[in-house]
């Protein structure tokens, strides 16, 4: 009993630094944020307690509803294309293709660039006045290329999502490549001997074996989608007329430009709740194995 | 059992940490940041390289004194300042904008009129352009005549023309709306945009709108802001309508609402890809004589010419002057060394550091009588003199709204018009709806 207690104490001693850091840098800010969300507060001067008024106002705010819609678009339209294209690229580059190392680097480069740089470059590419796509469109007759994609409320969010997919597909590819290299080659050999086609092998063997990789990418994709900020801020500033606003850009606008920190805190709390619920739901549905690696 | 108690202990610590979190509480009084002869300075402007020159000039004249400066991009600066104000670690001297930003930090700032009077004498206000003095106290509560910030740089908002494009086409800058429409038509079809409007930025939408609104009916928009007129006043709806004509009449380039001013539009203008652009007096900084590798158009301002937003049919007979403070400076009331902070602030505004600032033509100074030590062309000097001698003394209309919410509401309304989501009347009603909540 004494040994058990001592072991537990030692365990707790090892855990203590992490718990303290977790308390100071995670729990405390969350609590602070929740408290701030109950205030009408400019972030500097004394705030006034307003209870849940910020939340009541938030759920009637059309811009907030746009951010929820955009988050849903973002999650679906980034995770699926990034996953599919990343998987196909990984399969292709795992075949021992000549120069595959160079291709890997090329496809991965966008993921290591600053979103600010990516945003500025893509703004020039998409500028309908004399951007790169417009010029290509003029030269080739494909005039649709020179559309007002960032300036049109109907297309702005999709244009930003497109750039985001371009940026992060290499990241998915790298994950899948790592996963592919963990698959026992004898499995593929056996499938070939049994007469499976390349497509059948990919769909029925390779992809199912990469389930944990896919689930990890989905989880990272959901969290990344919810907290996306820089790319939207640089490409559209959430506009035009809030059409491409996401929860973090909306919170930033309210907190630092409109000096409405209480309201921004309410937005942040909602964002936190959505992120936690999504993550826990995934763990609940698929088990925690894909995070801990136990399934392998 | 012990484990449970341990866990309970950890939970207690976490809860205690949470309970001590007091968002929205008054900032506690603490000592300032200056230690000995060091003053901390934080701002988004002037740019780092210029600030360095200003600091060197100050330190050379004030041996033993040190300025510890950090320059941010504007959005990051707002975050930094708010965090520092909340944690009571405000810099000793800090960059501010008039109105909402200064008012947000008013409780943390030192009144500056005594510092100004000690440095420049009792008639110190006459040293500044009138609009700077007027705007420095923008938003102060009734009866509070303190200056919590003093301007360092001022400006007009106006249009700039590419002189080469205009000369080649045999045109002169438009003075009326009809001339603007005709000039745009005449310049269409070439490689350059006739009128490059970077309307993605809310600040730019608002300053263009304020020029239009004041040309339609001088001052009416500020009466609406003060609540003495409605935003649905016919003059304001007409101003929104003329903003919409920039898009519907094909004056602005395609995709204007998606183009930012910095860096995209200004790069294009400097590359000669536009004949006109709405910016302001600060564009003269492109010809900064202290810089090397200046593009041909910017060298000595050879390729540029400033002009005022054209008059509107049925509106004011002359184009109105809209502008104000670009950057102002404040001093934290908790500074440990108020005398040195005052010395830094006044030197940055009108002393040897200010001379270094003006030499770079970063913008037009807030005080009269300061001029760059060197002009690189006659045209550059003429443009400078136009700003400081003719335009700035006449600036009557502010380029800012006092309330950030109203500022955003107008910017949103202008975006909605530009994208076809709202008519001018609907846009005016949407601003009025926000005004009613203030």
Short mmCIF file of N, CA, C and O in Angstrom, two decimals, chain A residues 79-160:
data_model
loop_
_atom_site.label_atom_id
_atom_site.label_comp_id
_atom_site.label_asym_id
_atom_site.label_seq_id
_atom_site.Cartn_x
_atom_site.Cartn_y
_atom_site.Cartn_z
N UNK A 79 -11.06 19.79 -45.96
CA UNK A 79 -10.62 18.47 -45.49
C UNK A 79 -10.73 17.42 -46.60
O UNK A 79 -9.79 16.65 -46.83
N UNK A 80 -11.86 17.42 -47.31
CA UNK A 80 -12.04 16.37 -48.34
C UNK A 80 -11.06 16.54 -49.51
O UNK A 80 -10.30 15.61 -49.81
N UNK A 81 -11.02 17.72 -50.17
CA UNK A 81 -10.05 17.83 -51.28
C UNK A 81 -8.60 17.64 -50.83
O UNK A 81 -7.83 16.95 -51.52
N UNK A 82 -8.25 18.21 -49.68
CA UNK A 82 -6.87 18.06 -49.21
C UNK A 82 -6.54 16.59 -48.99
O UNK A 82 -5.47 16.12 -49.35
N UNK A 83 -7.51 15.88 -48.39
CA UNK A 83 -7.28 14.47 -48.10
C UNK A 83 -7.17 13.65 -49.38
O UNK A 83 -6.23 12.86 -49.56
N UNK A 84 -8.11 13.87 -50.29
CA UNK A 84 -8.14 13.07 -51.53
C UNK A 84 -6.89 13.34 -52.37
O UNK A 84 -6.18 12.41 -52.80
N UNK A 85 -6.63 14.63 -52.62
CA UNK A 85 -5.47 14.96 -53.47
C UNK A 85 -4.17 14.54 -52.78
O UNK A 85 -3.27 13.98 -53.41
N UNK A 86 -4.11 14.79 -51.46
CA UNK A 86 -2.90 14.41 -50.71
C UNK A 86 -2.66 12.92 -50.77
O UNK A 86 -1.53 12.45 -50.97
N UNK A 87 -3.74 12.14 -50.66
CA UNK A 87 -3.63 10.68 -50.71
C UNK A 87 -3.14 10.22 -52.08
O UNK A 87 -2.23 9.40 -52.20
N UNK A 88 -3.76 10.79 -53.13
CA UNK A 88 -3.37 10.37 -54.49
C UNK A 88 -1.91 10.75 -54.78
O UNK A 88 -1.16 9.97 -55.37
N UNK A 89 -1.52 11.93 -54.35
CA UNK A 89 -0.12 12.33 -54.55
C UNK A 89 0.82 11.40 -53.80
O UNK A 89 1.88 10.99 -54.32
N UNK A 90 0.42 11.05 -52.57
CA UNK A 90 1.29 10.19 -51.76
C UNK A 90 1.43 8.81 -52.41
O UNK A 90 2.54 8.26 -52.49
N UNK A 91 0.30 8.27 -52.91
CA UNK A 91 0.36 6.97 -53.57
C UNK A 91 1.27 7.04 -54.80
O UNK A 91 2.12 6.17 -55.03
N UNK A 92 1.10 8.13 -55.56
CA UNK A 92 1.93 8.28 -56.77
C UNK A 92 3.41 8.40 -56.42
O UNK A 92 4.27 7.77 -57.07
N UNK A 93 3.70 9.16 -55.39
CA UNK A 93 5.11 9.39 -55.05
C UNK A 93 5.73 8.23 -54.28
O UNK A 93 6.92 8.20 -54.04
N UNK A 94 4.88 7.29 -53.88
CA UNK A 94 5.39 6.14 -53.15
C UNK A 94 5.77 4.98 -54.09
O UNK A 94 6.13 3.91 -53.63
N UNK A 95 5.64 5.24 -55.39
CA UNK A 95 5.90 4.17 -56.37
C UNK A 95 7.35 4.11 -56.81
O UNK A 95 7.68 3.42 -57.75
N UNK A 96 8.21 4.88 -56.17
CA UNK A 96 9.60 4.90 -56.58
C UNK A 96 9.82 5.67 -57.87
O UNK A 96 10.73 5.38 -58.64
N UNK A 97 8.94 6.67 -58.09
CA UNK A 97 9.02 7.52 -59.28
C UNK A 97 10.37 8.25 -59.31
O UNK A 97 10.85 8.70 -58.27
N UNK A 98 10.94 8.39 -60.51
CA UNK A 98 12.21 9.12 -60.60
C UNK A 98 11.98 10.59 -60.20
O UNK A 98 11.02 11.22 -60.67
N UNK A 99 12.84 11.09 -59.35
CA UNK A 99 12.73 12.50 -58.92
C UNK A 99 11.64 12.73 -57.89
O UNK A 99 11.20 13.85 -57.67
N UNK A 100 11.18 11.62 -57.25
CA UNK A 100 10.05 11.77 -56.31
C UNK A 100 10.42 12.68 -55.13
O UNK A 100 9.55 13.37 -54.58
N UNK A 101 11.67 12.70 -54.74
CA UNK A 101 12.09 13.56 -53.61
C UNK A 101 11.84 15.03 -53.97
O UNK A 101 11.37 15.81 -53.13
N UNK A 102 12.15 15.37 -55.22
CA UNK A 102 11.95 16.76 -55.65
C UNK A 102 10.46 17.09 -55.67
O UNK A 102 10.04 18.14 -55.19
N UNK A 103 9.66 16.15 -56.19
CA UNK A 103 8.21 16.38 -56.22
C UNK A 103 7.65 16.56 -54.81
O UNK A 103 6.82 17.43 -54.56
N UNK A 104 8.11 15.72 -53.89
CA UNK A 104 7.65 15.83 -52.50
C UNK A 104 7.93 17.23 -51.98
O UNK A 104 7.08 17.87 -51.35
N UNK A 105 9.15 17.70 -52.22
CA UNK A 105 9.54 19.03 -51.73
C UNK A 105 8.65 20.11 -52.37
O UNK A 105 8.15 21.00 -51.68
N UNK A 106 8.44 19.97 -53.67
CA UNK A 106 7.64 21.00 -54.37
C UNK A 106 6.21 21.05 -53.81
O UNK A 106 5.67 22.11 -53.51
N UNK A 107 5.62 19.86 -53.64
CA UNK A 107 4.24 19.83 -53.14
C UNK A 107 4.14 20.29 -51.69
O UNK A 107 3.11 20.78 -51.26
N UNK A 108 5.23 20.13 -50.94
CA UNK A 108 5.17 20.48 -49.52
C UNK A 108 5.53 21.95 -49.27
O UNK A 108 5.15 22.50 -48.23
N UNK A 109 6.21 22.57 -50.22
CA UNK A 109 6.67 23.96 -50.00
C UNK A 109 5.54 24.92 -49.57
O UNK A 109 5.71 25.68 -48.62
N UNK A 110 4.35 24.89 -50.22
CA UNK A 110 3.31 25.84 -49.80
C UNK A 110 2.98 25.75 -48.30
O UNK A 110 2.66 26.76 -47.67
N UNK A 111 3.08 24.53 -47.74
CA UNK A 111 2.71 24.36 -46.34
C UNK A 111 3.70 25.03 -45.39
O UNK A 111 3.35 25.32 -44.25
N UNK A 112 4.90 25.30 -45.86
CA UNK A 112 5.87 25.92 -44.96
C UNK A 112 6.01 27.44 -45.20
O UNK A 112 6.74 28.11 -44.51
N UNK A 113 5.26 27.92 -46.19
CA UNK A 113 5.29 29.37 -46.43
C UNK A 113 4.40 30.09 -45.42
O UNK A 113 3.43 29.52 -44.92
N UNK A 114 4.73 31.34 -45.18
CA UNK A 114 3.87 32.14 -44.29
C UNK A 114 2.54 32.39 -44.99
O UNK A 114 2.50 32.76 -46.17
N UNK A 115 1.43 32.21 -44.27
CA UNK A 115 0.12 32.48 -44.88
C UNK A 115 0.01 33.92 -45.38
O UNK A 115 -0.72 34.19 -46.33
N UNK A 116 0.74 34.82 -44.75
CA UNK A 116 0.70 36.23 -45.19
C UNK A 116 1.30 36.34 -46.59
O UNK A 116 0.73 37.00 -47.48
N UNK A 117 2.42 35.67 -46.79
CA UNK A 117 3.07 35.69 -48.10
C UNK A 117 2.16 35.03 -49.14
O UNK A 117 1.94 35.54 -50.23
N UNK A 118 1.62 33.88 -48.76
CA UNK A 118 0.72 33.15 -49.67
C UNK A 118 -0.47 34.04 -50.05
O UNK A 118 -0.86 34.15 -51.22
N UNK A 119 -1.01 34.73 -49.04
CA UNK A 119 -2.15 35.61 -49.28
C UNK A 119 -1.82 36.72 -50.26
O UNK A 119 -2.59 36.99 -51.20
N UNK A 120 -0.69 37.36 -50.06
CA UNK A 120 -0.31 38.48 -50.94
C UNK A 120 -0.09 37.98 -52.37
O UNK A 120 -0.54 38.58 -53.34
N UNK A 121 0.60 36.84 -52.48
CA UNK A 121 0.87 36.30 -53.82
C UNK A 121 -0.44 35.93 -54.53
O UNK A 121 -0.65 36.28 -55.69
N UNK A 122 -1.33 35.24 -53.81
CA UNK A 122 -2.58 34.82 -54.45
C UNK A 122 -3.50 35.99 -54.75
O UNK A 122 -4.31 35.93 -55.67
N UNK A 123 -3.37 37.06 -53.97
CA UNK A 123 -4.17 38.23 -54.30
C UNK A 123 -3.74 38.79 -55.66
O UNK A 123 -4.58 39.20 -56.46
N UNK A 124 -2.45 38.76 -55.91
CA UNK A 124 -1.95 39.22 -57.21
C UNK A 124 -2.37 38.25 -58.32
O UNK A 124 -2.65 38.66 -59.43
N UNK A 125 -2.38 36.98 -57.99
CA UNK A 125 -2.79 35.99 -59.00
C UNK A 125 -4.26 36.16 -59.35
O UNK A 125 -4.66 36.09 -60.51
N UNK A 126 -5.08 36.43 -58.33
CA UNK A 126 -6.53 36.47 -58.54
C UNK A 126 -7.08 37.86 -58.87
O UNK A 126 -8.28 38.00 -59.12
N UNK A 127 -6.22 38.88 -58.85
CA UNK A 127 -6.70 40.24 -59.11
C UNK A 127 -7.30 40.33 -60.53
O UNK A 127 -6.61 40.10 -61.52
N UNK A 128 -8.59 40.66 -60.62
CA UNK A 128 -9.22 40.67 -61.95
C UNK A 128 -8.78 41.83 -62.82
O UNK A 128 -9.05 41.84 -64.02
N UNK A 129 -8.14 42.85 -62.22
CA UNK A 129 -7.72 44.00 -63.03
C UNK A 129 -6.56 43.60 -63.95
O UNK A 129 -6.67 43.68 -65.16
N UNK A 130 -5.46 43.14 -63.39
CA UNK A 130 -4.38 42.66 -64.27
C UNK A 130 -3.57 41.56 -63.57
O UNK A 130 -2.36 41.50 -63.69
N UNK A 131 -4.31 40.72 -62.83
CA UNK A 131 -3.66 39.61 -62.14
C UNK A 131 -3.21 38.52 -63.11
O UNK A 131 -3.53 38.56 -64.30
N UNK A 132 -2.48 37.56 -62.57
CA UNK A 132 -1.89 36.51 -63.40
C UNK A 132 -2.98 35.71 -64.13
O UNK A 132 -2.90 35.47 -65.34
N UNK A 133 -4.03 35.31 -63.39
CA UNK A 133 -5.09 34.50 -64.02
C UNK A 133 -5.82 35.29 -65.10
O UNK A 133 -6.19 34.74 -66.14
N UNK A 134 -6.01 36.58 -64.84
CA UNK A 134 -6.68 37.41 -65.84
C UNK A 134 -5.86 37.45 -67.13
O UNK A 134 -6.41 37.33 -68.24
N UNK A 135 -4.55 37.62 -66.96
CA UNK A 135 -3.68 37.69 -68.14
C UNK A 135 -3.67 36.35 -68.89
O UNK A 135 -3.71 36.31 -70.12
N UNK A 136 -3.64 35.26 -68.12
CA UNK A 136 -3.69 33.93 -68.76
C UNK A 136 -5.01 33.78 -69.51
O UNK A 136 -5.07 33.29 -70.64
N UNK A 137 -6.09 34.24 -68.85
CA UNK A 137 -7.41 34.16 -69.46
C UNK A 137 -7.48 34.93 -70.77
O UNK A 137 -8.05 34.46 -71.76
N UNK A 138 -6.86 36.13 -70.77
CA UNK A 138 -6.88 36.96 -71.99
C UNK A 138 -6.09 36.26 -73.10
O UNK A 138 -6.49 36.26 -74.27
N UNK A 139 -4.97 35.64 -72.72
CA UNK A 139 -4.11 35.02 -73.72
C UNK A 139 -4.71 33.74 -74.29
O UNK A 139 -4.47 33.39 -75.44
N UNK A 140 -5.51 33.04 -73.46
CA UNK A 140 -6.01 31.74 -73.89
C UNK A 140 -7.49 31.74 -74.28
O UNK A 140 -8.00 30.73 -74.77
N UNK A 141 -8.14 32.84 -74.00
CA UNK A 141 -9.58 32.90 -74.27
C UNK A 141 -10.41 32.33 -73.13
O UNK A 141 -11.64 32.35 -73.19
N UNK A 142 -9.75 31.83 -72.09
CA UNK A 142 -10.49 31.30 -70.92
C UNK A 142 -10.80 32.47 -69.98
O UNK A 142 -10.22 32.60 -68.90
N UNK A 143 -11.72 33.31 -70.40
CA UNK A 143 -11.94 34.57 -69.68
C UNK A 143 -12.50 34.38 -68.27
O UNK A 143 -12.39 35.28 -67.45
N UNK A 144 -13.10 33.20 -68.02
CA UNK A 144 -13.64 32.97 -66.67
C UNK A 144 -12.54 33.02 -65.61
O UNK A 144 -12.79 33.28 -64.44
N UNK A 145 -11.29 32.80 -66.05
CA UNK A 145 -10.18 32.83 -65.10
C UNK A 145 -10.03 34.19 -64.44
O UNK A 145 -9.54 34.31 -63.32
N UNK A 146 -10.44 35.23 -65.15
CA UNK A 146 -10.27 36.59 -64.62
C UNK A 146 -11.47 37.09 -63.85
O UNK A 146 -11.71 38.29 -63.80
N UNK A 147 -12.20 36.19 -63.21
CA UNK A 147 -13.39 36.61 -62.45
C UNK A 147 -13.04 37.36 -61.17
O UNK A 147 -11.92 37.31 -60.69
N UNK A 148 -14.06 38.04 -60.65
CA UNK A 148 -13.90 38.80 -59.39
C UNK A 148 -14.02 37.87 -58.19
O UNK A 148 -14.87 38.08 -57.33
N UNK A 149 -13.21 36.84 -58.14
CA UNK A 149 -13.45 35.80 -57.13
C UNK A 149 -13.33 36.30 -55.69
O UNK A 149 -14.10 35.91 -54.84
N UNK A 150 -12.34 37.15 -55.42
CA UNK A 150 -12.17 37.64 -54.05
C UNK A 150 -13.10 38.80 -53.74
O UNK A 150 -13.33 39.12 -52.57
N UNK A 151 -13.59 39.46 -54.78
CA UNK A 151 -14.38 40.67 -54.57
C UNK A 151 -15.88 40.41 -54.61
O UNK A 151 -16.67 41.29 -54.32
N UNK A 152 -16.27 39.20 -54.96
CA UNK A 152 -17.69 38.87 -55.07
C UNK A 152 -18.14 38.15 -53.79
O UNK A 152 -17.57 37.12 -53.43
N UNK A 153 -19.15 38.68 -53.11
CA UNK A 153 -19.60 38.04 -51.86
C UNK A 153 -19.99 36.57 -52.05
O UNK A 153 -19.93 35.78 -51.12
N UNK A 154 -20.43 36.23 -53.28
CA UNK A 154 -20.86 34.84 -53.52
C UNK A 154 -19.67 33.88 -53.62
O UNK A 154 -19.83 32.68 -53.40
N UNK A 155 -18.53 34.38 -54.01
CA UNK A 155 -17.40 33.48 -54.27
C UNK A 155 -16.20 33.68 -53.34
O UNK A 155 -15.29 32.85 -53.34
N UNK A 156 -16.20 34.77 -52.57
CA UNK A 156 -14.99 35.12 -51.80
C UNK A 156 -14.53 33.98 -50.89
O UNK A 156 -13.35 33.62 -50.88
N UNK A 157 -15.48 33.40 -50.14
CA UNK A 157 -15.07 32.35 -49.19
C UNK A 157 -14.52 31.14 -49.93
O UNK A 157 -13.55 30.50 -49.48
N UNK A 158 -15.08 30.84 -51.10
CA UNK A 158 -14.60 29.67 -51.85
C UNK A 158 -13.22 29.93 -52.45
O UNK A 158 -12.40 29.02 -52.55
N UNK A 159 -12.98 31.19 -52.83
CA UNK A 159 -11.65 31.54 -53.35
C UNK A 159 -10.59 31.37 -52.26
O UNK A 159 -9.51 30.83 -52.51
N UNK A 160 -10.93 31.78 -51.05
CA UNK A 160 -9.97 31.64 -49.94
C UNK A 160 -9.76 30.15 -49.62
O UNK A 160 -8.64 29.70 -49.37
#
